[in-house]
Amino acid sequence: MIVSMKILIDLIESFMVIGLSACGGGLVTIPLIQHEMVNVRHWLVSNDIAKILSIAQMTPGPIAINAATFVGFKIAGIIGSVMATLAVIFPSLIILITISSFLKNIKQNEAVIKINQGIQAGVLSLILFAIWSFGSTVISSTLDLFVTIAAFLMLLFLKNKIHPVLVIVLCGIVGLIIY
Amino acid sequence: MSTHQKEICTHSIEELPNNISLAKIFWTFFRIGLFTFGGGLAMGTVIRYELASKNKWVTDDEFLSEFATATVIPGSIAVNIAYLQGYRFRGKIGAATAVMGTILPSFITIFAIAYFGLPYFNHPKVVAFFRGSALAVAGQLLFTGFIFGKKLLVKWKNIVICLISLLMATVLGLHPIWSLITAAILDYFLFTKNNHTSVDPDC
C-alpha cells in the first residue's frame, strides 16, 4: 500500500491528540476517537466506529491503543498501524519522562490532585456525551434500545459475577440471532 | 494528601529491588497486557496482583500511590503505571521494557484481526454480530456513566463543572479535549475548597 506522507502525519497528529486527552482511561476515549476520526478527518463513518470499539473492548489492552492500531491499519496499512500506536502513547511518555525525576513532588502537589478532581467531572461529561453520540449511532430501533438496556442491567446487577467482555460477546450472539 | 501517603513517597529508588531482570519485567507486563480487557481502571487490579501480591516487587501502599500518579497523567493508565513501575525497577530502560510489554499483546491481537479480518467486515453475519456487540458497548457506557455519576454528582461543584463541560461538547460542538481543559480550569480557579477523593483500582 502506498501511503502519502500527509495521511501519516494527520494520523500521528490525531492519535497524539487522543493520547493527550485520554484522561481517566478507557471509555472517555470513545467520544475523542469518534470526533477525530468522523468529524475532523472523515476517515471513518459512525458505523465503523461501532465495529472498532466493539473489537477494542473484546480484545486485551487499553481501548485507545487498540483503536489506534486498528484505525492506523485501516487508513495506512502496517506503517500506519505502528505509527498510530506509538503516537497514542507518545504524549504520556513525554510527560512521564519529564516528571519522573521529580515525581515525589508531583504526588504531593495539591494543585495536581485538585485538577484531577475537576477532570473527573469533565470525564463524566464526556461519558454522558458518548452515551448520547455513540448511543444515537448504534441504537436505531426499539429492539436495539432493549438490548442496550439489557446489557446495562446485566452489568449493574451481575457486577462481580459476569465479565464485561462476556456481555459484549453475548450481545454479539444476540445480534447474530435477531438481525 | 494524608501524612501516611507522604511517608510512602519518601522511599528512594535505591531501597527497592534492583535485581529484577529486563526479561522478567517484559514478561510480567506482557502478561498484564494480555490478560486485561477493557483497559484503564480494571487493569489496576491485575497489575496490583502481579507486582504486589505475586512477585512482591512493591508494597501495596507504594503501588497505590503510583497508581494515583498514573491516573493523573494523561493517556492510558496501564501504560503510565507500566512506565512508573519499570522506571522504579530499572530506570529508563526498565520503563521502556515495561511499556513495550504492556502494549505488544494488544498491538499483535488487533493487528492480526485487522490484517486477516478486514476483508470479511461487510459479511452480513459479521455485521449482525457487531450490531449486537456495539449495543453492549453502549450499555457499558451507560453503566460507567451511572457509576461515575453516582459517585461524583453528589457535590454541586461537580454538577456545575459536568454541565458546563457537557454544553461545550454538545451545544457548542467543540473538540472533547476542551471539556477536560475547562473542567480542570473551573475546578482550580472557581472552587477553592474541596476534599481529595482517593483513587481505587477496584472500582
mmCIF file of C-alpha atoms in Angstrom:
data_model
loop_
_atom_site.group_PDB
_atom_site.id
_atom_site.type_symbol
_atom_site.label_atom_id
_atom_site.label_comp_id
_atom_site.label_asym_id
_atom_site.label_seq_id
_atom_site.Cartn_x
_atom_site.Cartn_y
_atom_site.Cartn_z
ATOM 1 C CA MET A 1 0.000 0.000 0.000
ATOM 2 C CA ILE A 2 1.348 3.385 -0.957
ATOM 3 C CA VAL A 3 0.775 5.857 1.813
ATOM 4 C CA SER A 4 1.105 9.572 1.403
ATOM 5 C CA MET A 5 3.160 11.457 3.955
ATOM 6 C CA LYS A 6 0.219 13.771 4.566
ATOM 7 C CA ILE A 7 -2.029 10.946 5.743
ATOM 8 C CA LEU A 8 0.669 9.585 8.048
ATOM 9 C CA ILE A 9 1.236 12.995 9.614
ATOM 10 C CA ASP A 10 -2.516 13.529 10.062
ATOM 11 C CA LEU A 11 -2.788 10.071 11.614
ATOM 12 C CA ILE A 12 0.038 10.758 14.067
ATOM 13 C CA GLU A 13 -1.395 14.175 14.929
ATOM 14 C CA SER A 14 -4.889 12.782 15.542
ATOM 15 C CA PHE A 15 -3.726 9.985 17.788
ATOM 16 C CA MET A 16 -1.403 12.264 19.725
ATOM 17 C CA VAL A 17 -4.417 14.468 20.490
ATOM 18 C CA ILE A 18 -6.374 11.365 21.536
ATOM 19 C CA GLY A 19 -3.466 10.135 23.674
ATOM 20 C CA LEU A 20 -3.059 13.515 25.335
ATOM 21 C CA SER A 21 -6.715 13.923 26.196
ATOM 22 C CA ALA A 22 -7.389 10.354 27.290
ATOM 23 C CA CYS A 23 -7.616 11.194 30.985
ATOM 24 C CA GLY A 24 -9.152 8.733 33.361
ATOM 25 C CA GLY A 25 -8.663 5.979 30.839
ATOM 26 C CA GLY A 26 -10.884 3.693 28.851
ATOM 27 C CA LEU A 27 -14.297 4.791 27.762
ATOM 28 C CA VAL A 28 -13.577 8.514 27.755
ATOM 29 C CA THR A 29 -11.584 7.956 24.573
ATOM 30 C CA ILE A 30 -14.768 6.940 22.719
ATOM 31 C CA PRO A 31 -16.044 10.490 22.060
ATOM 32 C CA LEU A 32 -12.473 11.581 21.279
ATOM 33 C CA ILE A 33 -11.916 8.839 18.715
ATOM 34 C CA GLN A 34 -15.372 9.393 17.231
ATOM 35 C CA HIS A 35 -14.802 13.158 16.965
ATOM 36 C CA GLU A 36 -11.295 12.915 15.474
ATOM 37 C CA MET A 37 -12.000 10.110 13.001
ATOM 38 C CA VAL A 38 -15.506 11.054 11.871
ATOM 39 C CA ASN A 39 -15.851 14.824 12.258
ATOM 40 C CA VAL A 40 -12.288 16.097 11.885
ATOM 41 C CA ARG A 41 -10.660 13.652 9.439
ATOM 42 C CA HIS A 42 -13.636 11.991 7.714
ATOM 43 C CA TRP A 43 -11.706 8.709 7.610
ATOM 44 C CA LEU A 44 -14.478 6.647 9.107
ATOM 45 C CA VAL A 45 -18.250 6.701 9.297
ATOM 46 C CA SER A 46 -20.052 6.242 12.613
ATOM 47 C CA ASN A 47 -20.773 2.576 11.863
ATOM 48 C CA ASP A 48 -17.046 1.822 11.544
ATOM 49 C CA ILE A 49 -16.576 3.361 14.984
ATOM 50 C CA ALA A 50 -19.147 0.978 16.436
ATOM 51 C CA LYS A 51 -17.246 -2.020 15.000
ATOM 52 C CA ILE A 52 -13.818 -0.782 16.038
ATOM 53 C CA LEU A 53 -14.914 -0.021 19.584
ATOM 54 C CA SER A 54 -16.583 -3.427 19.903
ATOM 55 C CA ILE A 55 -13.346 -5.091 18.838
ATOM 56 C CA ALA A 56 -11.303 -2.850 21.129
ATOM 57 C CA GLN A 57 -13.466 -3.821 24.079
ATOM 58 C CA MET A 58 -13.372 -7.543 23.276
ATOM 59 C CA THR A 59 -9.608 -7.787 22.928
ATOM 60 C CA PRO A 60 -6.958 -7.277 25.611
ATOM 61 C CA GLY A 61 -5.370 -3.937 26.314
ATOM 62 C CA PRO A 62 -6.296 -0.280 26.600
ATOM 63 C CA ILE A 63 -9.068 0.875 24.271
ATOM 64 C CA ALA A 64 -7.085 3.853 22.908
ATOM 65 C CA ILE A 65 -4.178 1.616 21.858
ATOM 66 C CA ASN A 66 -6.484 -0.971 20.301
ATOM 67 C CA ALA A 67 -8.333 1.708 18.364
ATOM 68 C CA ALA A 68 -5.049 3.298 17.241
ATOM 69 C CA THR A 69 -3.652 0.008 15.921
ATOM 70 C CA PHE A 70 -6.877 -0.784 14.081
ATOM 71 C CA VAL A 71 -7.585 2.632 12.579
ATOM 72 C CA GLY A 72 -3.902 3.052 11.677
ATOM 73 C CA PHE A 73 -4.010 -0.215 9.745
ATOM 74 C CA LYS A 74 -7.288 0.652 8.040
ATOM 75 C CA ILE A 75 -6.049 4.082 6.941
ATOM 76 C CA ALA A 76 -2.393 3.449 6.137
ATOM 77 C CA GLY A 77 -1.528 -0.257 6.433
ATOM 78 C CA ILE A 78 1.269 -1.685 8.564
ATOM 79 C CA ILE A 79 3.230 1.550 8.852
ATOM 80 C CA GLY A 80 0.059 3.421 9.807
ATOM 81 C CA SER A 81 -0.736 0.864 12.444
ATOM 82 C CA VAL A 82 2.708 1.166 14.084
ATOM 83 C CA MET A 83 2.748 4.965 13.830
ATOM 84 C CA ALA A 84 -0.748 5.435 15.281
ATOM 85 C CA THR A 85 0.026 3.094 18.191
ATOM 86 C CA LEU A 86 3.252 4.934 19.015
ATOM 87 C CA ALA A 87 1.535 8.311 18.577
ATOM 88 C CA VAL A 88 -1.186 7.477 21.073
ATOM 89 C CA ILE A 89 1.310 6.675 23.857
ATOM 90 C CA PHE A 90 3.806 9.394 22.920
ATOM 91 C CA PRO A 91 2.270 12.336 24.867
ATOM 92 C CA SER A 92 2.080 10.418 28.139
ATOM 93 C CA LEU A 93 5.617 9.084 27.676
ATOM 94 C CA ILE A 94 6.960 12.614 27.176
ATOM 95 C CA ILE A 95 5.149 13.801 30.305
ATOM 96 C CA LEU A 96 6.389 10.800 32.283
ATOM 97 C CA ILE A 97 9.993 11.207 31.108
ATOM 98 C CA THR A 98 9.875 14.878 32.076
ATOM 99 C CA ILE A 99 8.394 14.408 35.508
ATOM 100 C CA SER A 100 9.836 11.049 36.586
ATOM 101 C CA SER A 101 12.882 12.760 38.071
ATOM 102 C CA PHE A 102 10.820 14.909 40.436
ATOM 103 C CA LEU A 103 7.851 12.613 40.756
ATOM 104 C CA LYS A 104 7.838 12.671 44.534
ATOM 105 C CA ASN A 105 6.773 16.315 44.477
ATOM 106 C CA ILE A 106 4.041 15.772 41.911
ATOM 107 C CA LYS A 107 2.407 13.144 44.085
ATOM 108 C CA GLN A 108 2.051 15.614 46.916
ATOM 109 C CA ASN A 109 1.172 18.539 44.749
ATOM 110 C CA GLU A 110 -2.247 19.751 45.867
ATOM 111 C CA ALA A 111 -2.843 21.556 42.590
ATOM 112 C CA VAL A 112 -2.412 18.373 40.557
ATOM 113 C CA ILE A 113 -4.719 16.417 42.833
ATOM 114 C CA LYS A 114 -7.294 19.216 42.685
ATOM 115 C CA ILE A 115 -7.158 19.439 38.890
ATOM 116 C CA ASN A 116 -7.549 15.687 38.741
ATOM 117 C CA GLN A 117 -10.814 16.015 40.687
ATOM 118 C CA GLY A 118 -12.136 18.582 38.268
ATOM 119 C CA ILE A 119 -11.038 16.435 35.347
ATOM 120 C CA GLN A 120 -13.090 13.570 36.772
ATOM 121 C CA ALA A 121 -16.205 15.733 36.418
ATOM 122 C CA GLY A 122 -15.064 16.562 32.882
ATOM 123 C CA VAL A 123 -14.566 12.858 32.188
ATOM 124 C CA LEU A 124 -18.114 12.215 33.355
ATOM 125 C CA SER A 125 -19.404 14.893 30.986
ATOM 126 C CA LEU A 126 -17.584 13.169 28.117
ATOM 127 C CA ILE A 127 -19.035 9.811 29.089
ATOM 128 C CA LEU A 128 -22.508 11.375 29.062
ATOM 129 C CA PHE A 129 -21.659 12.911 25.699
ATOM 130 C CA ALA A 130 -20.520 9.484 24.462
ATOM 131 C CA ILE A 131 -23.747 7.863 25.669
ATOM 132 C CA TRP A 132 -25.613 10.334 23.502
ATOM 133 C CA SER A 133 -23.342 10.357 20.428
ATOM 134 C CA PHE A 134 -22.419 6.658 20.417
ATOM 135 C CA GLY A 135 -25.892 5.623 21.533
ATOM 136 C CA SER A 136 -27.602 7.568 18.752
ATOM 137 C CA THR A 137 -25.229 5.924 16.262
ATOM 138 C CA VAL A 138 -25.871 2.331 17.264
ATOM 139 C CA ILE A 139 -29.440 2.430 18.592
ATOM 140 C CA SER A 140 -31.874 2.695 15.694
ATOM 141 C CA SER A 141 -34.887 0.692 16.831
ATOM 142 C CA THR A 142 -36.829 -0.223 19.966
ATOM 143 C CA LEU A 143 -35.226 -3.652 19.823
ATOM 144 C CA ASP A 144 -31.760 -2.037 19.849
ATOM 145 C CA LEU A 145 -32.729 0.025 22.877
ATOM 146 C CA PHE A 146 -33.993 -3.101 24.592
ATOM 147 C CA VAL A 147 -30.683 -4.958 24.053
ATOM 148 C CA THR A 148 -28.709 -1.916 25.288
ATOM 149 C CA ILE A 149 -30.764 -1.670 28.471
ATOM 150 C CA ALA A 150 -30.467 -5.444 28.984
ATOM 151 C CA ALA A 151 -26.662 -5.124 28.727
ATOM 152 C CA PHE A 152 -26.720 -2.209 31.180
ATOM 153 C CA LEU A 153 -28.822 -4.146 33.690
ATOM 154 C CA MET A 154 -26.580 -7.207 33.374
ATOM 155 C CA LEU A 155 -23.543 -5.079 34.160
ATOM 156 C CA LEU A 156 -25.323 -3.350 37.023
ATOM 157 C CA PHE A 157 -26.740 -6.378 38.797
ATOM 158 C CA LEU A 158 -24.171 -9.041 37.959
ATOM 159 C CA LYS A 159 -21.250 -6.674 38.529
ATOM 160 C CA ASN A 160 -18.838 -9.169 40.046
ATOM 161 C CA LYS A 161 -20.318 -12.299 38.536
ATOM 162 C CA ILE A 162 -20.042 -11.549 34.847
ATOM 163 C CA HIS A 163 -17.041 -10.252 32.914
ATOM 164 C CA PRO A 164 -17.818 -7.190 30.756
ATOM 165 C CA VAL A 165 -16.249 -8.935 27.743
ATOM 166 C CA LEU A 166 -18.731 -11.770 28.137
ATOM 167 C CA VAL A 167 -21.612 -9.261 27.989
ATOM 168 C CA ILE A 168 -20.225 -7.907 24.711
ATOM 169 C CA VAL A 169 -19.845 -11.376 23.193
ATOM 170 C CA LEU A 170 -23.335 -12.343 24.412
ATOM 171 C CA CYS A 171 -24.866 -9.265 22.786
ATOM 172 C CA GLY A 172 -22.939 -10.110 19.610
ATOM 173 C CA ILE A 173 -24.532 -13.547 19.593
ATOM 174 C CA VAL A 174 -27.930 -11.958 20.235
ATOM 175 C CA GLY A 175 -27.181 -9.719 17.247
ATOM 176 C CA LEU A 176 -26.435 -12.797 15.098
ATOM 177 C CA ILE A 177 -29.815 -14.237 16.013
ATOM 178 C CA ILE A 178 -32.049 -11.181 15.698
ATOM 179 C CA TYR A 179 -30.554 -9.126 12.863
ATOM 180 C CA MET B 1 -2.993 14.264 50.956
ATOM 181 C CA SER B 2 -2.510 12.293 54.155
ATOM 182 C CA THR B 3 0.724 12.166 56.113
ATOM 183 C CA HIS B 4 0.609 8.429 55.596
ATOM 184 C CA GLN B 5 0.961 8.865 51.873
ATOM 185 C CA LYS B 6 3.737 11.409 52.324
ATOM 186 C CA GLU B 7 5.637 8.805 54.285
ATOM 187 C CA ILE B 8 5.382 6.356 51.389
ATOM 188 C CA CYS B 9 6.654 8.939 48.972
ATOM 189 C CA THR B 10 9.928 9.374 50.855
ATOM 190 C CA HIS B 11 11.069 5.895 49.818
ATOM 191 C CA SER B 12 14.007 6.230 47.487
ATOM 192 C CA ILE B 13 14.678 4.151 44.420
ATOM 193 C CA GLU B 14 17.861 2.746 45.980
ATOM 194 C CA GLU B 15 15.906 0.814 48.620
ATOM 195 C CA LEU B 16 13.958 -1.132 46.041
ATOM 196 C CA PRO B 17 14.900 -4.453 44.475
ATOM 197 C CA ASN B 18 17.266 -3.812 41.586
ATOM 198 C CA ASN B 19 17.982 -7.400 40.634
ATOM 199 C CA ILE B 20 14.845 -7.740 38.526
ATOM 200 C CA SER B 21 15.906 -8.686 35.016
ATOM 201 C CA LEU B 22 14.584 -6.866 31.956
ATOM 202 C CA ALA B 23 13.228 -10.161 30.609
ATOM 203 C CA LYS B 24 11.261 -10.673 33.830
ATOM 204 C CA ILE B 25 9.880 -7.129 33.610
ATOM 205 C CA PHE B 26 8.938 -7.676 29.982
ATOM 206 C CA TRP B 27 7.103 -10.951 30.583
ATOM 207 C CA THR B 28 5.271 -9.674 33.640
ATOM 208 C CA PHE B 29 3.942 -6.665 31.753
ATOM 209 C CA PHE B 30 3.285 -8.758 28.649
ATOM 210 C CA ARG B 31 1.018 -10.967 30.783
ATOM 211 C CA ILE B 32 -0.639 -7.884 32.246
ATOM 212 C CA GLY B 33 -1.278 -6.545 28.748
ATOM 213 C CA LEU B 34 -2.541 -9.909 27.541
ATOM 214 C CA PHE B 35 -4.988 -10.670 30.313
ATOM 215 C CA THR B 36 -6.604 -7.322 30.902
ATOM 216 C CA PHE B 37 -9.637 -6.468 28.873
ATOM 217 C CA GLY B 38 -11.266 -3.078 28.739
ATOM 218 C CA GLY B 39 -8.153 -1.329 29.963
ATOM 219 C CA GLY B 40 -7.963 1.556 32.382
ATOM 220 C CA LEU B 41 -9.006 1.087 35.962
ATOM 221 C CA ALA B 42 -9.738 -2.612 35.523
ATOM 222 C CA MET B 43 -6.061 -3.176 34.775
ATOM 223 C CA GLY B 44 -5.145 -1.738 38.177
ATOM 224 C CA THR B 45 -6.383 -4.853 39.941
ATOM 225 C CA VAL B 46 -4.365 -7.173 37.703
ATOM 226 C CA ILE B 47 -1.201 -5.082 37.908
ATOM 227 C CA ARG B 48 -1.524 -4.890 41.668
ATOM 228 C CA TYR B 49 -1.819 -8.673 41.837
ATOM 229 C CA GLU B 50 1.179 -9.279 39.561
ATOM 230 C CA LEU B 51 3.510 -6.742 41.171
ATOM 231 C CA ALA B 52 2.459 -6.562 44.816
ATOM 232 C CA SER B 53 0.788 -9.861 45.688
ATOM 233 C CA LYS B 54 2.567 -12.349 43.436
ATOM 234 C CA ASN B 55 6.063 -11.004 42.858
ATOM 235 C CA LYS B 56 6.298 -8.715 45.913
ATOM 236 C CA TRP B 57 8.280 -6.178 43.895
ATOM 237 C CA VAL B 58 6.378 -3.327 45.515
ATOM 238 C CA THR B 59 4.285 -2.926 48.629
ATOM 239 C CA ASP B 60 0.559 -2.330 48.304
ATOM 240 C CA ASP B 61 0.940 1.259 49.545
ATOM 241 C CA GLU B 62 3.705 2.034 47.081
ATOM 242 C CA PHE B 63 1.582 0.647 44.309
ATOM 243 C CA LEU B 64 -1.495 2.673 45.265
ATOM 244 C CA SER B 65 0.489 5.881 45.451
ATOM 245 C CA GLU B 66 1.942 5.300 41.970
ATOM 246 C CA PHE B 67 -1.433 4.243 40.676
ATOM 247 C CA ALA B 68 -2.793 7.628 41.762
ATOM 248 C CA THR B 69 0.000 9.327 39.802
ATOM 249 C CA ALA B 70 -0.743 7.175 36.758
ATOM 250 C CA THR B 71 -4.374 8.285 36.724
ATOM 251 C CA VAL B 72 -3.458 11.977 36.980
ATOM 252 C CA ILE B 73 -1.156 11.858 33.945
ATOM 253 C CA PRO B 74 -2.946 11.932 30.572
ATOM 254 C CA GLY B 75 -3.008 8.779 28.497
ATOM 255 C CA SER B 76 -3.673 5.128 29.117
ATOM 256 C CA ILE B 77 -3.455 4.269 32.820
ATOM 257 C CA ALA B 78 -1.926 0.872 32.018
ATOM 258 C CA VAL B 79 0.901 2.434 30.002
ATOM 259 C CA ASN B 80 1.503 5.084 32.658
ATOM 260 C CA ILE B 81 1.689 2.581 35.503
ATOM 261 C CA ALA B 82 3.956 0.312 33.410
ATOM 262 C CA TYR B 83 6.297 3.246 32.838
ATOM 263 C CA LEU B 84 6.359 4.220 36.518
ATOM 264 C CA GLN B 85 6.944 0.683 37.760
ATOM 265 C CA GLY B 86 9.501 -0.115 35.067
ATOM 266 C CA TYR B 87 11.313 3.118 35.914
ATOM 267 C CA ARG B 88 11.303 2.217 39.580
ATOM 268 C CA PHE B 89 12.884 -1.188 38.877
ATOM 269 C CA ARG B 90 15.453 -0.413 36.203
ATOM 270 C CA GLY B 91 15.338 3.269 35.284
ATOM 271 C CA LYS B 92 14.529 4.459 31.764
ATOM 272 C CA ILE B 93 15.414 1.156 30.079
ATOM 273 C CA GLY B 94 13.152 -0.679 32.535
ATOM 274 C CA ALA B 95 10.383 1.804 31.801
ATOM 275 C CA ALA B 96 10.714 1.278 28.040
ATOM 276 C CA THR B 97 10.693 -2.513 28.534
ATOM 277 C CA ALA B 98 7.565 -2.412 30.690
ATOM 278 C CA VAL B 99 5.716 -0.130 28.255
ATOM 279 C CA MET B 100 6.618 -2.350 25.285
ATOM 280 C CA GLY B 101 5.474 -5.420 27.219
ATOM 281 C CA THR B 102 2.141 -3.771 28.011
ATOM 282 C CA ILE B 103 1.252 -2.606 24.523
ATOM 283 C CA LEU B 104 2.585 -5.541 22.472
ATOM 284 C CA PRO B 105 -0.252 -8.013 23.241
ATOM 285 C CA SER B 106 -2.946 -5.531 22.192
ATOM 286 C CA PHE B 107 -0.943 -4.466 19.172
ATOM 287 C CA ILE B 108 -0.441 -8.055 17.996
ATOM 288 C CA THR B 109 -4.081 -9.044 18.611
ATOM 289 C CA ILE B 110 -5.599 -6.011 16.890
ATOM 290 C CA PHE B 111 -3.087 -6.156 14.067
ATOM 291 C CA ALA B 112 -3.974 -9.800 13.386
ATOM 292 C CA ILE B 113 -7.707 -9.011 13.441
ATOM 293 C CA ALA B 114 -7.252 -6.036 11.109
ATOM 294 C CA TYR B 115 -4.880 -7.910 8.789
ATOM 295 C CA PHE B 116 -6.915 -11.102 8.412
ATOM 296 C CA GLY B 117 -10.383 -9.888 9.350
ATOM 297 C CA LEU B 118 -10.849 -6.628 7.486
ATOM 298 C CA PRO B 119 -11.943 -8.265 4.169
ATOM 299 C CA TYR B 120 -14.843 -10.007 5.967
ATOM 300 C CA PHE B 121 -16.116 -6.924 7.743
ATOM 301 C CA ASN B 122 -19.044 -6.412 5.406
ATOM 302 C CA HIS B 123 -20.230 -10.014 5.586
ATOM 303 C CA PRO B 124 -23.869 -9.965 6.851
ATOM 304 C CA LYS B 125 -23.093 -12.306 9.782
ATOM 305 C CA VAL B 126 -20.157 -10.161 10.914
ATOM 306 C CA VAL B 127 -22.255 -7.010 10.579
ATOM 307 C CA ALA B 128 -25.045 -8.604 12.658
ATOM 308 C CA PHE B 129 -22.593 -9.650 15.371
ATOM 309 C CA PHE B 130 -21.088 -6.184 15.619
ATOM 310 C CA ARG B 131 -24.523 -4.573 15.595
ATOM 311 C CA GLY B 132 -25.300 -6.557 18.731
ATOM 312 C CA SER B 133 -21.929 -6.121 20.403
ATOM 313 C CA ALA B 134 -21.924 -2.361 19.787
ATOM 314 C CA LEU B 135 -25.151 -2.184 21.789
ATOM 315 C CA ALA B 136 -23.307 -3.831 24.671
ATOM 316 C CA VAL B 137 -20.625 -1.138 24.409
ATOM 317 C CA ALA B 138 -23.428 1.446 24.653
ATOM 318 C CA GLY B 139 -24.712 -0.428 27.708
ATOM 319 C CA GLN B 140 -21.210 -0.348 29.153
ATOM 320 C CA LEU B 141 -21.068 3.421 28.642
ATOM 321 C CA LEU B 142 -24.419 3.782 30.405
ATOM 322 C CA PHE B 143 -23.103 1.670 33.253
ATOM 323 C CA THR B 144 -19.878 3.674 33.603
ATOM 324 C CA GLY B 145 -21.818 6.938 33.432
ATOM 325 C CA PHE B 146 -24.170 5.642 36.115
ATOM 326 C CA ILE B 147 -21.366 4.532 38.486
ATOM 327 C CA PHE B 148 -19.351 7.715 37.892
ATOM 328 C CA GLY B 149 -22.416 9.923 38.237
ATOM 329 C CA LYS B 150 -23.457 8.279 41.482
ATOM 330 C CA LYS B 151 -20.003 8.961 42.895
ATOM 331 C CA LEU B 152 -19.426 12.494 41.556
ATOM 332 C CA LEU B 153 -22.803 14.168 41.213
ATOM 333 C CA VAL B 154 -23.332 14.397 44.945
ATOM 334 C CA LYS B 155 -21.447 17.709 45.055
ATOM 335 C CA TRP B 156 -22.828 20.894 43.484
ATOM 336 C CA LYS B 157 -19.370 21.770 42.268
ATOM 337 C CA ASN B 158 -19.130 18.584 40.211
ATOM 338 C CA ILE B 159 -22.644 19.006 38.816
ATOM 339 C CA VAL B 160 -21.815 22.547 37.624
ATOM 340 C CA ILE B 161 -18.488 21.516 36.070
ATOM 341 C CA CYS B 162 -20.053 18.490 34.425
ATOM 342 C CA LEU B 163 -22.914 20.542 32.935
ATOM 343 C CA ILE B 164 -20.627 23.260 31.575
ATOM 344 C CA SER B 165 -18.267 20.672 30.047
ATOM 345 C CA LEU B 166 -21.199 18.818 28.561
ATOM 346 C CA LEU B 167 -22.587 22.019 26.997
ATOM 347 C CA MET B 168 -19.223 22.701 25.383
ATOM 348 C CA ALA B 169 -19.143 19.315 23.701
ATOM 349 C CA THR B 170 -22.815 19.215 22.699
ATOM 350 C CA VAL B 171 -24.256 22.696 22.123
ATOM 351 C CA LEU B 172 -21.015 24.416 21.150
ATOM 352 C CA GLY B 173 -19.725 21.324 19.339
ATOM 353 C CA LEU B 174 -16.151 21.906 20.471
ATOM 354 C CA HIS B 175 -13.461 19.227 20.462
ATOM 355 C CA PRO B 176 -13.914 16.951 23.513
ATOM 356 C CA ILE B 177 -10.465 17.913 24.815
ATOM 357 C CA TRP B 178 -11.883 21.390 25.645
ATOM 358 C CA SER B 179 -14.350 19.797 28.036
ATOM 359 C CA LEU B 180 -11.478 18.339 30.011
ATOM 360 C CA ILE B 181 -9.402 21.521 29.950
ATOM 361 C CA THR B 182 -12.403 23.607 31.031
ATOM 362 C CA ALA B 183 -13.205 21.161 33.820
ATOM 363 C CA ALA B 184 -9.645 21.388 35.147
ATOM 364 C CA ILE B 185 -9.570 25.196 34.936
ATOM 365 C CA LEU B 186 -13.013 25.598 36.524
ATOM 366 C CA ASP B 187 -12.120 23.317 39.377
ATOM 367 C CA TYR B 188 -8.808 25.008 40.033
ATOM 368 C CA PHE B 189 -9.887 28.647 39.841
ATOM 369 C CA LEU B 190 -13.523 28.748 40.869
ATOM 370 C CA PHE B 191 -13.695 26.271 43.675
ATOM 371 C CA THR B 192 -11.035 26.614 46.301
ATOM 372 C CA LYS B 193 -12.279 24.245 48.980
ATOM 373 C CA ASN B 194 -12.580 20.600 48.139
ATOM 374 C CA ASN B 195 -11.615 17.266 49.550
ATOM 375 C CA HIS B 196 -9.467 14.786 47.775
ATOM 376 C CA THR B 197 -11.178 11.575 46.808
ATOM 377 C CA SER B 198 -8.807 8.679 46.665
ATOM 378 C CA VAL B 199 -8.304 6.528 43.590
ATOM 379 C CA ASP B 200 -9.348 2.949 43.991
ATOM 380 C CA PRO B 201 -8.221 0.474 41.331
ATOM 381 C CA ASP B 202 -11.002 -1.916 42.301
ATOM 382 C CA CYS B 203 -13.822 0.402 41.353
#
